[in-house]
């Protein structure tokens, strides 16, 4: 894997040559490239707004970048936003005085707040917008930014809000599904059963899973979705497991344990089949579940997040939220591009470099449709936590 590069050096990829498009860009000074995974955190936040925070500018660089976060939102949303703001400021400090000034705007967790904050940042000369966090706020930011020809790197996990000039730097379920199906196929698994939640997350996972299985010439012998009652779908899947060699379960930690228990109650012997999951399995409830032991899921290796968390605690005296690395990597990315890419620093060609970038959570790259792809490891569920089975890729394929 491409190692982290000193942002104050002049790396080879910054030279105007053919190597630029073929080399992943290291972003972070002294940070490991891999981290743990989380999914869909934004959807769990309470976004009720409190008193708006005053705008702030951090850094003295010439390149202005807007950072839109729900800082005054109550509950988890405000806590996450403050942690992400801290991480953004930490990235500036660790990059050692980059030519960046962050224009921090509080959107209160609402589309109206995002619109107002984005307009303020653009009026102040922002060349790039980082945020918002919530899917409902991204279109308001995108509309204003597109009119000015300014790109947006948002933190939503909802792929539907991505698009031309609006890129998502988040943990998208599509990368998890593709990685775990590809790995399972590489170990000889060809017949799949699946049991997924009947919700927006389940719909995204379903579409990607069916495409991924087909791409690997896999056969789906049973496919069921469940609502509050899992009993009937679990019976249908359990009856078909003798025709499958892998069972795909994609849900958050609490729910996937409930689903596994329902399958066991329906007569499924989960010890006789390879269980597969997504990054939402990175949860203590999953690790403690006897039914899910030995299951495999896709996620960044946890080493990067552990290192980041240690540095964050030393600086701020508290633990970061899991999404804090998104803000860190976003700021590190714009700082690196501002240093090396000249006037085209935030152009679509630069942002969609097919070789991608190296951040705390490993390799990532933006697609032209605004979605992203991450280079993920494969982890095995164990009672004491998770264990890496296959490392993250050293580079992206074509």
mmCIF file of C-alpha atoms in Angstrom:
data_model
loop_
_atom_site.group_PDB
_atom_site.id
_atom_site.type_symbol
_atom_site.label_atom_id
_atom_site.label_comp_id
_atom_site.label_asym_id
_atom_site.label_seq_id
_atom_site.Cartn_x
_atom_site.Cartn_y
_atom_site.Cartn_z
ATOM 1 C CA UNK A 1 0.000 0.000 0.000
ATOM 2 C CA UNK A 2 1.104 3.528 -0.640
ATOM 3 C CA UNK A 3 2.538 4.911 2.576
ATOM 4 C CA UNK A 4 1.685 8.267 4.120
ATOM 5 C CA UNK A 5 3.648 11.101 2.609
ATOM 6 C CA UNK A 6 5.095 14.135 4.343
ATOM 7 C CA UNK A 7 2.775 16.942 3.208
ATOM 8 C CA UNK A 8 5.720 19.353 3.315
ATOM 9 C CA UNK A 9 7.724 17.351 0.798
ATOM 10 C CA UNK A 10 7.144 17.530 -2.968
ATOM 11 C CA UNK A 11 5.965 13.992 -3.796
ATOM 12 C CA UNK A 12 6.416 12.525 -7.240
ATOM 13 C CA UNK A 13 2.681 12.506 -7.990
ATOM 14 C CA UNK A 14 2.618 16.305 -7.934
ATOM 15 C CA UNK A 15 4.816 16.571 -11.003
ATOM 16 C CA UNK A 16 3.066 17.188 -14.356
ATOM 17 C CA UNK A 17 3.693 13.752 -15.818
ATOM 18 C CA UNK A 18 1.881 10.526 -16.580
ATOM 19 C CA UNK A 19 2.671 9.283 -13.083
ATOM 20 C CA UNK A 20 0.149 11.689 -11.610
ATOM 21 C CA UNK A 21 -2.857 9.604 -12.623
ATOM 22 C CA UNK A 22 -1.291 6.307 -11.607
ATOM 23 C CA UNK A 23 -0.176 7.011 -8.059
ATOM 24 C CA UNK A 24 -2.479 7.158 -5.057
ATOM 25 C CA UNK A 25 -2.070 10.382 -3.150
ATOM 26 C CA UNK A 26 -0.926 10.100 0.468
ATOM 27 C CA UNK A 27 -2.642 12.662 2.622
ATOM 28 C CA UNK A 28 -1.631 12.318 6.183
ATOM 29 C CA UNK A 29 1.611 12.920 8.031
ATOM 30 C CA UNK A 30 2.581 10.041 10.279
ATOM 31 C CA UNK A 31 -0.842 8.362 10.263
ATOM 32 C CA UNK A 32 -1.505 4.716 9.385
ATOM 33 C CA UNK A 33 -3.640 4.298 6.327
ATOM 34 C CA UNK A 34 -6.241 1.940 7.710
ATOM 35 C CA UNK A 35 -9.123 2.398 10.106
ATOM 36 C CA UNK A 36 -12.264 0.788 11.428
ATOM 37 C CA UNK A 37 -15.618 0.979 9.757
ATOM 38 C CA UNK A 38 -19.011 2.371 10.568
ATOM 39 C CA UNK A 39 -22.072 2.688 8.477
ATOM 40 C CA UNK A 40 -24.826 5.202 8.047
ATOM 41 C CA UNK A 41 -24.019 7.204 11.144
ATOM 42 C CA UNK A 42 -25.732 10.312 9.874
ATOM 43 C CA UNK A 43 -29.114 8.588 9.789
ATOM 44 C CA UNK A 44 -28.908 7.880 13.529
ATOM 45 C CA UNK A 45 -28.452 11.480 14.604
ATOM 46 C CA UNK A 46 -31.018 13.672 16.273
ATOM 47 C CA UNK A 47 -30.851 16.892 14.274
ATOM 48 C CA UNK A 48 -33.112 19.196 16.274
ATOM 49 C CA UNK A 49 -31.335 22.542 16.294
ATOM 50 C CA UNK A 50 -30.298 24.575 19.307
ATOM 51 C CA UNK A 51 -28.845 28.090 19.318
ATOM 52 C CA UNK A 52 -26.737 28.616 16.205
ATOM 53 C CA UNK A 53 -22.979 28.736 16.628
ATOM 54 C CA UNK A 54 -21.114 31.780 15.419
ATOM 55 C CA UNK A 55 -19.180 31.355 12.170
ATOM 56 C CA UNK A 56 -15.448 30.830 12.565
ATOM 57 C CA UNK A 57 -12.374 30.795 10.367
ATOM 58 C CA UNK A 58 -9.450 28.499 11.136
ATOM 59 C CA UNK A 59 -6.099 28.811 9.426
ATOM 60 C CA UNK A 60 -4.537 31.690 7.543
ATOM 61 C CA UNK A 61 -4.053 30.165 4.100
ATOM 62 C CA UNK A 62 -5.078 31.772 0.827
ATOM 63 C CA UNK A 63 -7.268 28.874 -0.327
ATOM 64 C CA UNK A 64 -10.641 29.156 1.394
ATOM 65 C CA UNK A 65 -12.693 26.019 2.050
ATOM 66 C CA UNK A 66 -16.167 25.952 3.593
ATOM 67 C CA UNK A 67 -16.947 23.364 6.273
ATOM 68 C CA UNK A 68 -20.697 22.908 6.867
ATOM 69 C CA UNK A 69 -21.647 20.979 10.039
ATOM 70 C CA UNK A 70 -24.718 20.762 12.346
ATOM 71 C CA UNK A 71 -22.821 22.242 15.279
ATOM 72 C CA UNK A 72 -25.878 23.581 17.110
ATOM 73 C CA UNK A 73 -28.040 20.480 16.575
ATOM 74 C CA UNK A 74 -29.054 18.753 19.785
ATOM 75 C CA UNK A 75 -28.210 15.229 20.843
ATOM 76 C CA UNK A 76 -25.865 12.986 18.884
ATOM 77 C CA UNK A 77 -25.796 15.249 15.842
ATOM 78 C CA UNK A 78 -24.259 18.162 17.690
ATOM 79 C CA UNK A 79 -21.790 15.893 19.470
ATOM 80 C CA UNK A 80 -20.727 14.361 16.149
ATOM 81 C CA UNK A 81 -20.433 17.767 14.513
ATOM 82 C CA UNK A 82 -18.173 19.102 17.247
ATOM 83 C CA UNK A 83 -15.982 16.000 17.042
ATOM 84 C CA UNK A 84 -15.752 16.413 13.254
ATOM 85 C CA UNK A 85 -14.844 20.078 13.671
ATOM 86 C CA UNK A 86 -12.101 19.099 16.112
ATOM 87 C CA UNK A 87 -10.804 16.511 13.644
ATOM 88 C CA UNK A 88 -10.771 19.094 10.842
ATOM 89 C CA UNK A 89 -8.714 21.473 12.971
ATOM 90 C CA UNK A 90 -6.439 18.583 13.944
ATOM 91 C CA UNK A 91 -5.832 17.831 10.268
ATOM 92 C CA UNK A 92 -4.775 21.433 9.663
ATOM 93 C CA UNK A 93 -2.380 21.281 12.605
ATOM 94 C CA UNK A 94 -0.857 17.955 11.587
ATOM 95 C CA UNK A 95 -0.435 19.094 8.000
ATOM 96 C CA UNK A 96 1.839 21.849 9.355
ATOM 97 C CA UNK A 97 0.451 25.163 8.176
ATOM 98 C CA UNK A 98 -1.124 24.325 4.799
ATOM 99 C CA UNK A 99 -2.302 27.097 2.498
ATOM 100 C CA UNK A 100 -5.907 26.566 3.674
ATOM 101 C CA UNK A 101 -8.403 28.641 5.600
ATOM 102 C CA UNK A 102 -11.440 26.750 6.860
ATOM 103 C CA UNK A 103 -14.664 28.749 6.897
ATOM 104 C CA UNK A 104 -16.709 26.854 9.496
ATOM 105 C CA UNK A 105 -20.482 27.266 9.202
ATOM 106 C CA UNK A 106 -23.211 25.853 11.427
ATOM 107 C CA UNK A 107 -26.210 24.526 9.496
ATOM 108 C CA UNK A 108 -28.167 23.496 12.595
ATOM 109 C CA UNK A 109 -28.930 20.171 10.929
ATOM 110 C CA UNK A 110 -31.463 21.691 8.500
ATOM 111 C CA UNK A 111 -31.537 22.290 4.732
ATOM 112 C CA UNK A 112 -32.251 25.973 5.370
ATOM 113 C CA UNK A 113 -29.197 26.197 7.595
ATOM 114 C CA UNK A 114 -27.087 24.432 4.979
ATOM 115 C CA UNK A 115 -28.263 26.846 2.323
ATOM 116 C CA UNK A 116 -27.428 29.844 4.489
ATOM 117 C CA UNK A 117 -24.027 28.499 5.557
ATOM 118 C CA UNK A 118 -23.089 27.540 2.015
ATOM 119 C CA UNK A 119 -24.049 30.957 0.688
ATOM 120 C CA UNK A 120 -21.961 32.636 3.367
ATOM 121 C CA UNK A 121 -18.944 30.460 2.571
ATOM 122 C CA UNK A 122 -19.258 31.115 -1.166
ATOM 123 C CA UNK A 123 -19.650 34.844 -0.576
ATOM 124 C CA UNK A 124 -16.431 34.713 1.451
ATOM 125 C CA UNK A 125 -14.573 33.084 -1.428
ATOM 126 C CA UNK A 126 -14.755 29.355 -0.712
ATOM 127 C CA UNK A 127 -13.295 27.275 -3.561
ATOM 128 C CA UNK A 128 -14.563 23.998 -2.088
ATOM 129 C CA UNK A 129 -17.358 23.002 0.291
ATOM 130 C CA UNK A 130 -16.922 20.172 2.824
ATOM 131 C CA UNK A 131 -20.236 18.891 4.237
ATOM 132 C CA UNK A 132 -23.078 18.884 5.044
ATOM 133 C CA UNK A 133 -23.523 15.744 7.136
ATOM 134 C CA UNK A 134 -27.220 15.043 6.525
ATOM 135 C CA UNK A 135 -28.597 13.809 3.191
ATOM 136 C CA UNK A 136 -31.539 16.206 3.421
ATOM 137 C CA UNK A 137 -29.152 19.169 3.533
ATOM 138 C CA UNK A 138 -26.858 18.171 0.671
ATOM 139 C CA UNK A 139 -29.143 19.290 -2.217
ATOM 140 C CA UNK A 140 -29.407 22.809 -0.762
ATOM 141 C CA UNK A 141 -25.629 23.080 -0.643
ATOM 142 C CA UNK A 142 -25.191 21.436 -4.044
ATOM 143 C CA UNK A 143 -27.530 23.833 -5.830
ATOM 144 C CA UNK A 144 -25.624 26.912 -4.684
ATOM 145 C CA UNK A 145 -22.177 25.378 -5.185
ATOM 146 C CA UNK A 146 -22.920 24.159 -8.730
ATOM 147 C CA UNK A 147 -24.071 27.632 -9.717
ATOM 148 C CA UNK A 148 -20.599 28.890 -8.733
ATOM 149 C CA UNK A 149 -18.712 25.964 -10.257
ATOM 150 C CA UNK A 150 -17.572 24.859 -6.784
ATOM 151 C CA UNK A 151 -17.238 21.175 -5.893
ATOM 152 C CA UNK A 152 -18.766 19.660 -2.737
ATOM 153 C CA UNK A 153 -17.429 16.792 -0.619
ATOM 154 C CA UNK A 154 -20.349 15.815 1.612
ATOM 155 C CA UNK A 155 -20.466 13.336 4.498
ATOM 156 C CA UNK A 156 -23.861 11.725 3.874
ATOM 157 C CA UNK A 157 -24.169 7.954 3.464
ATOM 158 C CA UNK A 158 -27.095 8.317 1.034
ATOM 159 C CA UNK A 159 -25.789 7.731 -2.492
ATOM 160 C CA UNK A 160 -28.896 9.330 -3.998
ATOM 161 C CA UNK A 161 -27.634 12.821 -3.098
ATOM 162 C CA UNK A 162 -24.345 12.337 -4.942
ATOM 163 C CA UNK A 163 -24.007 13.669 -8.451
ATOM 164 C CA UNK A 164 -22.108 15.988 -10.749
ATOM 165 C CA UNK A 165 -19.682 17.962 -8.608
ATOM 166 C CA UNK A 166 -21.078 16.498 -5.365
ATOM 167 C CA UNK A 167 -18.858 13.751 -3.968
ATOM 168 C CA UNK A 168 -19.540 11.634 -0.882
ATOM 169 C CA UNK A 169 -16.687 10.958 1.519
ATOM 170 C CA UNK A 170 -18.519 8.505 3.757
ATOM 171 C CA UNK A 171 -18.820 4.801 4.417
ATOM 172 C CA UNK A 172 -21.158 3.618 1.672
ATOM 173 C CA UNK A 173 -22.643 0.113 1.873
ATOM 174 C CA UNK A 174 -21.858 -0.539 -1.800
ATOM 175 C CA UNK A 175 -18.117 -0.871 -1.084
ATOM 176 C CA UNK A 176 -18.784 -3.275 1.792
ATOM 177 C CA UNK A 177 -21.024 -5.507 -0.311
ATOM 178 C CA UNK A 178 -18.709 -5.649 -3.315
ATOM 179 C CA UNK A 179 -15.677 -6.453 -1.166
ATOM 180 C CA UNK A 180 -17.285 -9.244 0.859
ATOM 181 C CA UNK A 181 -18.932 -10.901 -2.152
ATOM 182 C CA UNK A 182 -15.702 -10.719 -4.136
ATOM 183 C CA UNK A 183 -13.784 -12.252 -1.239
ATOM 184 C CA UNK A 184 -16.340 -15.009 -0.718
ATOM 185 C CA UNK A 185 -16.216 -15.861 -4.410
ATOM 186 C CA UNK A 186 -12.410 -15.967 -4.283
ATOM 187 C CA UNK A 187 -12.681 -18.686 -1.611
ATOM 188 C CA UNK A 188 -15.015 -20.785 -3.751
ATOM 189 C CA UNK A 189 -18.408 -19.605 -2.509
ATOM 190 C CA UNK A 190 -20.861 -19.612 -5.409
ATOM 191 C CA UNK A 191 -24.322 -20.206 -3.916
ATOM 192 C CA UNK A 192 -25.695 -17.424 -1.751
ATOM 193 C CA UNK A 193 -28.668 -16.938 0.522
ATOM 194 C CA UNK A 194 -29.525 -13.508 1.896
ATOM 195 C CA UNK A 195 -31.780 -12.022 4.552
ATOM 196 C CA UNK A 196 -31.938 -8.207 4.573
ATOM 197 C CA UNK A 197 -33.957 -5.456 6.257
ATOM 198 C CA UNK A 198 -36.867 -4.010 4.325
ATOM 199 C CA UNK A 199 -35.705 -0.396 4.555
ATOM 200 C CA UNK A 200 -33.628 2.135 2.593
ATOM 201 C CA UNK A 201 -30.334 0.541 3.656
ATOM 202 C CA UNK A 202 -31.606 -2.901 2.723
ATOM 203 C CA UNK A 203 -32.693 -1.647 -0.701
ATOM 204 C CA UNK A 204 -29.227 -0.279 -1.489
ATOM 205 C CA UNK A 205 -27.567 -3.448 -0.236
ATOM 206 C CA UNK A 206 -29.983 -5.653 -2.209
ATOM 207 C CA UNK A 207 -29.227 -3.950 -5.518
ATOM 208 C CA UNK A 208 -25.462 -4.108 -4.990
ATOM 209 C CA UNK A 209 -25.528 -7.688 -3.699
ATOM 210 C CA UNK A 210 -27.440 -9.016 -6.695
ATOM 211 C CA UNK A 211 -25.096 -7.262 -9.121
ATOM 212 C CA UNK A 212 -22.001 -8.421 -7.241
ATOM 213 C CA UNK A 213 -23.155 -12.044 -7.090
ATOM 214 C CA UNK A 214 -23.993 -12.008 -10.794
ATOM 215 C CA UNK A 215 -20.618 -10.497 -11.647
ATOM 216 C CA UNK A 216 -18.958 -13.470 -9.928
ATOM 217 C CA UNK A 217 -21.311 -15.987 -11.605
ATOM 218 C CA UNK A 218 -22.889 -16.654 -8.241
ATOM 219 C CA UNK A 219 -26.306 -18.189 -7.691
ATOM 220 C CA UNK A 220 -28.806 -16.731 -5.213
ATOM 221 C CA UNK A 221 -30.771 -19.676 -3.855
ATOM 222 C CA UNK A 222 -32.822 -17.734 -1.306
ATOM 223 C CA UNK A 223 -33.477 -14.042 -0.798
ATOM 224 C CA UNK A 224 -35.801 -12.587 1.842
ATOM 225 C CA UNK A 225 -36.419 -9.176 3.384
ATOM 226 C CA UNK A 226 -37.904 -8.612 6.811
ATOM 227 C CA UNK A 227 -39.709 -5.926 8.763
ATOM 228 C CA UNK A 228 -40.504 -6.086 12.464
ATOM 229 C CA UNK A 229 -41.403 -9.788 12.206
ATOM 230 C CA UNK A 230 -38.460 -11.937 11.126
ATOM 231 C CA UNK A 231 -40.048 -15.332 11.721
ATOM 232 C CA UNK A 232 -41.491 -16.054 8.254
ATOM 233 C CA UNK A 233 -38.484 -14.770 6.231
ATOM 234 C CA UNK A 234 -36.169 -16.675 8.589
ATOM 235 C CA UNK A 235 -38.076 -19.933 7.986
ATOM 236 C CA UNK A 236 -37.867 -19.497 4.207
ATOM 237 C CA UNK A 237 -34.134 -18.838 4.297
ATOM 238 C CA UNK A 238 -33.453 -21.614 6.804
ATOM 239 C CA UNK A 239 -35.184 -24.170 4.564
ATOM 240 C CA UNK A 240 -32.929 -23.232 1.632
ATOM 241 C CA UNK A 241 -29.573 -23.155 3.424
ATOM 242 C CA UNK A 242 -28.704 -26.719 2.399
ATOM 243 C CA UNK A 243 -28.413 -25.364 -1.168
ATOM 244 C CA UNK A 244 -26.144 -22.451 -0.202
ATOM 245 C CA UNK A 245 -22.543 -22.152 0.882
ATOM 246 C CA UNK A 246 -22.757 -18.553 2.129
ATOM 247 C CA UNK A 247 -25.430 -16.543 3.957
ATOM 248 C CA UNK A 248 -25.406 -12.755 3.640
ATOM 249 C CA UNK A 249 -26.871 -10.736 6.536
ATOM 250 C CA UNK A 250 -26.635 -6.942 6.376
ATOM 251 C CA UNK A 251 -27.960 -4.887 9.249
ATOM 252 C CA UNK A 252 -26.724 -2.986 12.292
ATOM 253 C CA UNK A 253 -25.276 -4.824 15.278
ATOM 254 C CA UNK A 254 -28.450 -5.138 17.336
ATOM 255 C CA UNK A 255 -30.618 -6.158 14.391
ATOM 256 C CA UNK A 256 -28.223 -8.633 12.810
ATOM 257 C CA UNK A 257 -27.976 -10.500 16.120
ATOM 258 C CA UNK A 258 -31.784 -10.650 16.270
ATOM 259 C CA UNK A 259 -31.882 -11.958 12.694
ATOM 260 C CA UNK A 260 -29.287 -14.633 13.432
ATOM 261 C CA UNK A 261 -31.289 -15.726 16.482
ATOM 262 C CA UNK A 262 -34.467 -15.886 14.364
ATOM 263 C CA UNK A 263 -32.699 -18.069 11.799
ATOM 264 C CA UNK A 264 -31.442 -20.373 14.553
ATOM 265 C CA UNK A 265 -34.964 -20.606 15.990
ATOM 266 C CA UNK A 266 -36.206 -21.517 12.505
ATOM 267 C CA UNK A 267 -33.859 -24.492 12.420
ATOM 268 C CA UNK A 268 -30.837 -23.041 10.632
ATOM 269 C CA UNK A 269 -27.445 -24.354 11.692
ATOM 270 C CA UNK A 270 -25.312 -21.262 11.145
ATOM 271 C CA UNK A 271 -22.139 -23.160 12.051
ATOM 272 C CA UNK A 272 -22.387 -25.070 8.752
ATOM 273 C CA UNK A 273 -22.428 -22.060 6.458
ATOM 274 C CA UNK A 274 -20.162 -19.085 5.885
ATOM 275 C CA UNK A 275 -21.823 -15.952 7.237
ATOM 276 C CA UNK A 276 -21.148 -12.695 5.389
ATOM 277 C CA UNK A 277 -21.870 -9.124 6.437
ATOM 278 C CA UNK A 278 -21.098 -5.436 5.995
ATOM 279 C CA UNK A 279 -19.236 -2.844 8.027
ATOM 280 C CA UNK A 280 -22.248 -2.448 10.312
ATOM 281 C CA UNK A 281 -21.107 -5.717 11.880
ATOM 282 C CA UNK A 282 -18.227 -3.828 13.514
ATOM 283 C CA UNK A 283 -20.143 -3.809 16.776
ATOM 284 C CA UNK A 284 -19.643 -5.354 20.249
ATOM 285 C CA UNK A 285 -23.073 -7.003 20.067
ATOM 286 C CA UNK A 286 -21.971 -8.930 16.977
ATOM 287 C CA UNK A 287 -18.676 -9.996 18.555
ATOM 288 C CA UNK A 288 -20.535 -11.298 21.607
ATOM 289 C CA UNK A 289 -23.097 -13.291 19.598
ATOM 290 C CA UNK A 290 -22.416 -17.072 19.603
ATOM 291 C CA UNK A 291 -24.404 -17.438 16.370
ATOM 292 C CA UNK A 292 -22.214 -15.003 14.425
ATOM 293 C CA UNK A 293 -18.792 -16.319 15.444
ATOM 294 C CA UNK A 294 -16.615 -16.876 12.386
ATOM 295 C CA UNK A 295 -18.685 -14.580 10.208
ATOM 296 C CA UNK A 296 -16.835 -12.376 7.742
ATOM 297 C CA UNK A 297 -17.483 -8.728 6.975
ATOM 298 C CA UNK A 298 -15.805 -5.956 4.997
ATOM 299 C CA UNK A 299 -14.323 -2.946 6.791
ATOM 300 C CA UNK A 300 -11.152 -0.909 6.970
ATOM 301 C CA UNK A 301 -8.569 -2.425 9.281
ATOM 302 C CA UNK A 302 -9.011 -0.903 12.769
ATOM 303 C CA UNK A 303 -5.368 0.171 13.132
ATOM 304 C CA UNK A 304 -5.838 3.556 11.486
ATOM 305 C CA UNK A 305 -8.760 4.600 13.648
ATOM 306 C CA UNK A 306 -6.954 3.446 16.798
ATOM 307 C CA UNK A 307 -3.967 5.653 15.961
ATOM 308 C CA UNK A 308 -6.188 8.597 15.048
ATOM 309 C CA UNK A 309 -8.184 8.178 18.265
ATOM 310 C CA UNK A 310 -5.036 8.223 20.360
ATOM 311 C CA UNK A 311 -3.858 11.478 18.820
ATOM 312 C CA UNK A 312 -7.347 12.970 19.121
ATOM 313 C CA UNK A 313 -7.589 12.053 22.836
ATOM 314 C CA UNK A 314 -4.169 13.561 23.491
ATOM 315 C CA UNK A 315 -5.280 16.829 21.872
ATOM 316 C CA UNK A 316 -8.895 17.140 23.022
ATOM 317 C CA UNK A 317 -9.150 14.919 26.109
ATOM 318 C CA UNK A 318 -12.071 12.889 24.764
ATOM 319 C CA UNK A 319 -12.806 10.097 22.301
ATOM 320 C CA UNK A 320 -13.738 11.048 18.718
ATOM 321 C CA UNK A 321 -16.964 9.907 17.078
ATOM 322 C CA UNK A 322 -16.420 7.388 14.305
ATOM 323 C CA UNK A 323 -17.293 9.894 11.568
ATOM 324 C CA UNK A 324 -14.549 12.275 12.757
ATOM 325 C CA UNK A 325 -12.091 10.640 10.364
ATOM 326 C CA UNK A 326 -14.225 11.814 7.442
ATOM 327 C CA UNK A 327 -13.665 15.445 8.381
ATOM 328 C CA UNK A 328 -9.976 14.793 8.990
ATOM 329 C CA UNK A 329 -9.480 13.107 5.630
ATOM 330 C CA UNK A 330 -11.500 15.756 3.795
ATOM 331 C CA UNK A 331 -9.361 18.582 5.173
ATOM 332 C CA UNK A 332 -6.135 16.639 4.627
ATOM 333 C CA UNK A 333 -7.218 16.003 1.040
ATOM 334 C CA UNK A 334 -7.940 19.630 0.199
ATOM 335 C CA UNK A 335 -4.715 20.691 1.904
ATOM 336 C CA UNK A 336 -2.703 18.204 -0.167
ATOM 337 C CA UNK A 337 -4.411 19.217 -3.407
ATOM 338 C CA UNK A 338 -3.978 22.918 -2.672
ATOM 339 C CA UNK A 339 -0.260 22.339 -2.135
ATOM 340 C CA UNK A 340 0.396 20.303 -5.240
ATOM 341 C CA UNK A 341 -2.237 20.645 -7.933
ATOM 342 C CA UNK A 342 -2.150 24.346 -8.830
ATOM 343 C CA UNK A 343 -5.176 26.041 -10.304
ATOM 344 C CA UNK A 344 -6.859 22.725 -11.112
ATOM 345 C CA UNK A 345 -6.659 21.588 -7.473
ATOM 346 C CA UNK A 346 -10.368 20.937 -6.977
ATOM 347 C CA UNK A 347 -11.328 20.110 -10.548
ATOM 348 C CA UNK A 348 -13.328 16.949 -11.330
ATOM 349 C CA UNK A 349 -10.283 15.454 -13.085
ATOM 350 C CA UNK A 350 -8.172 15.778 -9.946
ATOM 351 C CA UNK A 351 -10.907 14.706 -7.519
ATOM 352 C CA UNK A 352 -11.768 11.611 -9.552
ATOM 353 C CA UNK A 353 -8.163 10.424 -9.903
ATOM 354 C CA UNK A 354 -8.749 6.695 -10.550
ATOM 355 C CA UNK A 355 -5.799 5.735 -8.359
ATOM 356 C CA UNK A 356 -7.476 7.475 -5.453
ATOM 357 C CA UNK A 357 -6.142 8.853 -2.206
ATOM 358 C CA UNK A 358 -4.735 7.362 0.992
ATOM 359 C CA UNK A 359 -6.415 8.452 4.220
ATOM 360 C CA UNK A 360 -6.865 7.295 7.791
ATOM 361 C CA UNK A 361 -9.455 4.725 6.722
ATOM 362 C CA UNK A 362 -7.334 3.439 3.845
ATOM 363 C CA UNK A 363 -7.572 3.968 0.116
ATOM 364 C CA UNK A 364 -10.579 5.774 -1.289
ATOM 365 C CA UNK A 365 -11.541 7.263 -4.607
ATOM 366 C CA UNK A 366 -14.421 9.315 -5.909
ATOM 367 C CA UNK A 367 -16.390 8.169 -8.916
ATOM 368 C CA UNK A 368 -17.651 10.594 -11.526
ATOM 369 C CA UNK A 369 -21.217 10.033 -10.271
ATOM 370 C CA UNK A 370 -20.180 11.358 -6.847
ATOM 371 C CA UNK A 371 -20.160 8.020 -5.025
ATOM 372 C CA UNK A 372 -16.957 6.557 -3.646
ATOM 373 C CA UNK A 373 -15.104 3.295 -3.505
ATOM 374 C CA UNK A 374 -12.980 2.236 -0.538
ATOM 375 C CA UNK A 375 -10.206 -0.293 -0.293
ATOM 376 C CA UNK A 376 -11.431 -2.534 2.519
ATOM 377 C CA UNK A 377 -10.097 -5.422 4.537
ATOM 378 C CA UNK A 378 -12.046 -8.563 5.383
ATOM 379 C CA UNK A 379 -12.565 -9.126 9.106
ATOM 380 C CA UNK A 380 -13.651 -12.237 11.031
ATOM 381 C CA UNK A 381 -16.012 -12.081 14.009
ATOM 382 C CA UNK A 382 -14.440 -13.396 17.212
ATOM 383 C CA UNK A 383 -15.517 -13.225 20.844
ATOM 384 C CA UNK A 384 -12.812 -10.727 21.719
ATOM 385 C CA UNK A 385 -13.487 -8.438 18.768
ATOM 386 C CA UNK A 386 -12.572 -8.784 15.106
ATOM 387 C CA UNK A 387 -9.566 -10.330 13.395
ATOM 388 C CA UNK A 388 -8.251 -9.434 9.928
ATOM 389 C CA UNK A 389 -8.534 -12.244 7.399
ATOM 390 C CA UNK A 390 -7.563 -10.392 4.224
ATOM 391 C CA UNK A 391 -5.818 -7.035 4.138
ATOM 392 C CA UNK A 392 -6.888 -3.896 2.362
ATOM 393 C CA UNK A 393 -5.762 -3.671 -1.259
ATOM 394 C CA UNK A 394 -2.475 -1.888 -1.979
ATOM 395 C CA UNK A 395 -4.031 -0.138 -4.964
ATOM 396 C CA UNK A 396 -7.260 0.085 -6.879
ATOM 397 C CA UNK A 397 -7.791 -1.978 -9.989
ATOM 398 C CA UNK A 398 -8.766 -0.353 -13.264
#
